């Protein structure tokens, strides 16, 4: 669950503030308990609500006063079955959610002094699994806004395998377009338009089934949707959208005029992947799209995103090491698209 409206959960706005709030694992355990059970601890064994027994040397264990059974604080979260200290998990959640460009596993390993790259890689991927709310709503639905939809290829060039061969992955995007108040400092940029919420997902191909399915999973019915004139979007009006298709006619200035925001998102996404991660594998690309989406949609309150991430992580399923490295794990997509 997203906990942006939880006034009882403070969030650190600086590194010294983080250290004051979470000096040890016990402080992290107290915060996580309040995040998971805002109305008081509920025993999963007997259902009794009340303050449990706590152990100073085992902050991750809560014992019900009624049935005397133990409950692991991280059970049912992305931290379940982890031997990594809670403080390390909290540092990871804070760094990945509050820093504008995020951080790579190599950077995370170096900053926290972890001995193995695989540990840092696993922690970050488990947190990325918590960056998509199970009850995620669809964007759009406002009469004074519209949504731009487009797709792009993500990946590097392939050499020596023949003309036209590549290993790029098709990514579809839907972006809310909002308008700044007249008279503000930036209202002359792109005619005052700026990006609201974004949805990103890997698409199987450019067919009407794949692209139309993405739009239906990401955008509210009845929304004004602007796309190019590719045939894959031809059925959107029949699906219940106010669809406007823009014919490019080979003119590169047409997309910049009618689809500037979604192209800006694509540019930022590719710069982020290449600049921070230096490329990512196709089987994990959706996880990085989820991370980009999570931080982009919370860019106006990055520190608040920390407690939001912990709130979602408290009720999310994360991949095991075997699932992650074998490719069996399917990273979540917006509103269950393609699942």
mmCIF file of N, CA and C in Angstrom, residues 41 61 74-75 90 93-94 151 186 199 206 222 226-227 234 238 244 259 265 296 299 304 316 329 333 336:
data_model
loop_
_atom_site.group_PDB
_atom_site.id
_atom_site.type_symbol
_atom_site.label_atom_id
_atom_site.label_comp_id
_atom_site.label_asym_id
_atom_site.label_seq_id
_atom_site.Cartn_x
_atom_site.Cartn_y
_atom_site.Cartn_z
ATOM 1 N N UNK A 41 -0.544 -3.776 16.030
ATOM 2 C CA UNK A 41 -0.171 -5.115 15.566
ATOM 3 C C UNK A 41 -1.371 -6.059 15.582
ATOM 4 N N UNK A 61 11.367 -9.951 15.554
ATOM 5 C CA UNK A 61 10.394 -10.936 16.027
ATOM 6 C C UNK A 61 9.387 -10.273 16.957
ATOM 7 N N UNK A 74 9.357 -9.292 8.935
ATOM 8 C CA UNK A 74 9.557 -9.184 7.484
ATOM 9 C C UNK A 74 8.786 -10.243 6.699
ATOM 10 N N UNK A 75 8.043 -11.131 7.399
ATOM 11 C CA UNK A 75 7.264 -12.151 6.695
ATOM 12 C C UNK A 75 6.176 -11.480 5.858
ATOM 13 N N UNK A 90 16.920 -0.512 4.767
ATOM 14 C CA UNK A 90 16.431 0.868 4.845
ATOM 15 C C UNK A 90 17.347 1.808 4.073
ATOM 16 N N UNK A 93 16.462 1.318 0.400
ATOM 17 C CA UNK A 93 15.196 1.963 0.047
ATOM 18 C C UNK A 93 15.347 3.480 -0.010
ATOM 19 N N UNK A 94 16.113 4.033 0.908
ATOM 20 C CA UNK A 94 16.298 5.490 0.938
ATOM 21 C C UNK A 94 17.103 5.968 -0.261
ATOM 22 N N UNK A 151 5.582 4.218 -28.710
ATOM 23 C CA UNK A 151 6.475 3.109 -28.388
ATOM 24 C C UNK A 151 7.851 3.387 -28.967
ATOM 25 N N UNK A 186 7.979 28.743 -16.040
ATOM 26 C CA UNK A 186 8.261 27.816 -17.133
ATOM 27 C C UNK A 186 7.067 27.604 -18.050
ATOM 28 N N UNK A 199 3.278 5.594 -17.435
ATOM 29 C CA UNK A 199 3.237 4.137 -17.373
ATOM 30 C C UNK A 199 4.135 3.598 -18.484
ATOM 31 N N UNK A 206 4.279 -4.694 -32.176
ATOM 32 C CA UNK A 206 3.549 -3.460 -32.482
ATOM 33 C C UNK A 206 2.143 -3.740 -33.003
ATOM 34 N N UNK A 222 -12.372 6.634 -21.949
ATOM 35 C CA UNK A 222 -12.923 7.961 -22.180
ATOM 36 C C UNK A 222 -11.890 9.064 -22.256
ATOM 37 N N UNK A 226 -3.649 10.709 -27.611
ATOM 38 C CA UNK A 226 -2.998 11.145 -28.841
ATOM 39 C C UNK A 226 -1.861 10.185 -29.156
ATOM 40 N N UNK A 227 -1.855 9.647 -30.373
ATOM 41 C CA UNK A 227 -0.808 8.744 -30.837
ATOM 42 C C UNK A 227 -0.393 9.145 -32.240
ATOM 43 N N UNK A 234 -5.238 1.640 -34.085
ATOM 44 C CA UNK A 234 -6.462 1.907 -34.836
ATOM 45 C C UNK A 234 -7.746 1.554 -34.107
ATOM 46 N N UNK A 238 -12.738 2.488 -30.884
ATOM 47 C CA UNK A 238 -13.740 1.437 -30.684
ATOM 48 C C UNK A 238 -13.703 0.893 -29.257
ATOM 49 N N UNK A 244 -7.065 10.441 -31.043
ATOM 50 C CA UNK A 244 -6.633 11.304 -32.132
ATOM 51 C C UNK A 244 -5.300 10.783 -32.649
ATOM 52 N N UNK A 259 3.541 15.157 -29.955
ATOM 53 C CA UNK A 259 3.893 14.140 -28.964
ATOM 54 C C UNK A 259 5.210 14.499 -28.261
ATOM 55 N N UNK A 265 10.122 11.704 -22.273
ATOM 56 C CA UNK A 265 10.232 10.592 -21.324
ATOM 57 C C UNK A 265 11.136 9.501 -21.884
ATOM 58 N N UNK A 296 9.901 8.698 -11.296
ATOM 59 C CA UNK A 296 9.398 9.779 -12.142
ATOM 60 C C UNK A 296 8.061 10.291 -11.595
ATOM 61 N N UNK A 299 8.656 12.475 -8.477
ATOM 62 C CA UNK A 299 9.821 13.362 -8.584
ATOM 63 C C UNK A 299 9.628 14.670 -7.843
ATOM 64 N N UNK A 304 9.571 11.724 0.288
ATOM 65 C CA UNK A 304 8.336 11.053 0.660
ATOM 66 C C UNK A 304 8.244 9.680 0.006
ATOM 67 N N UNK A 316 4.289 -7.110 -0.612
ATOM 68 C CA UNK A 316 4.664 -7.445 -1.981
ATOM 69 C C UNK A 316 5.474 -8.735 -2.001
ATOM 70 N N UNK A 329 11.332 -15.543 -12.934
ATOM 71 C CA UNK A 329 10.556 -14.452 -12.335
ATOM 72 C C UNK A 329 10.032 -13.517 -13.417
ATOM 73 N N UNK A 333 3.963 -5.657 -14.192
ATOM 74 C CA UNK A 333 3.723 -4.569 -15.133
ATOM 75 C C UNK A 333 2.529 -3.766 -14.664
ATOM 76 N N UNK A 336 -1.194 -5.191 -14.275
ATOM 77 C CA UNK A 336 -1.202 -6.586 -14.682
ATOM 78 C C UNK A 336 -1.094 -6.807 -16.173
#
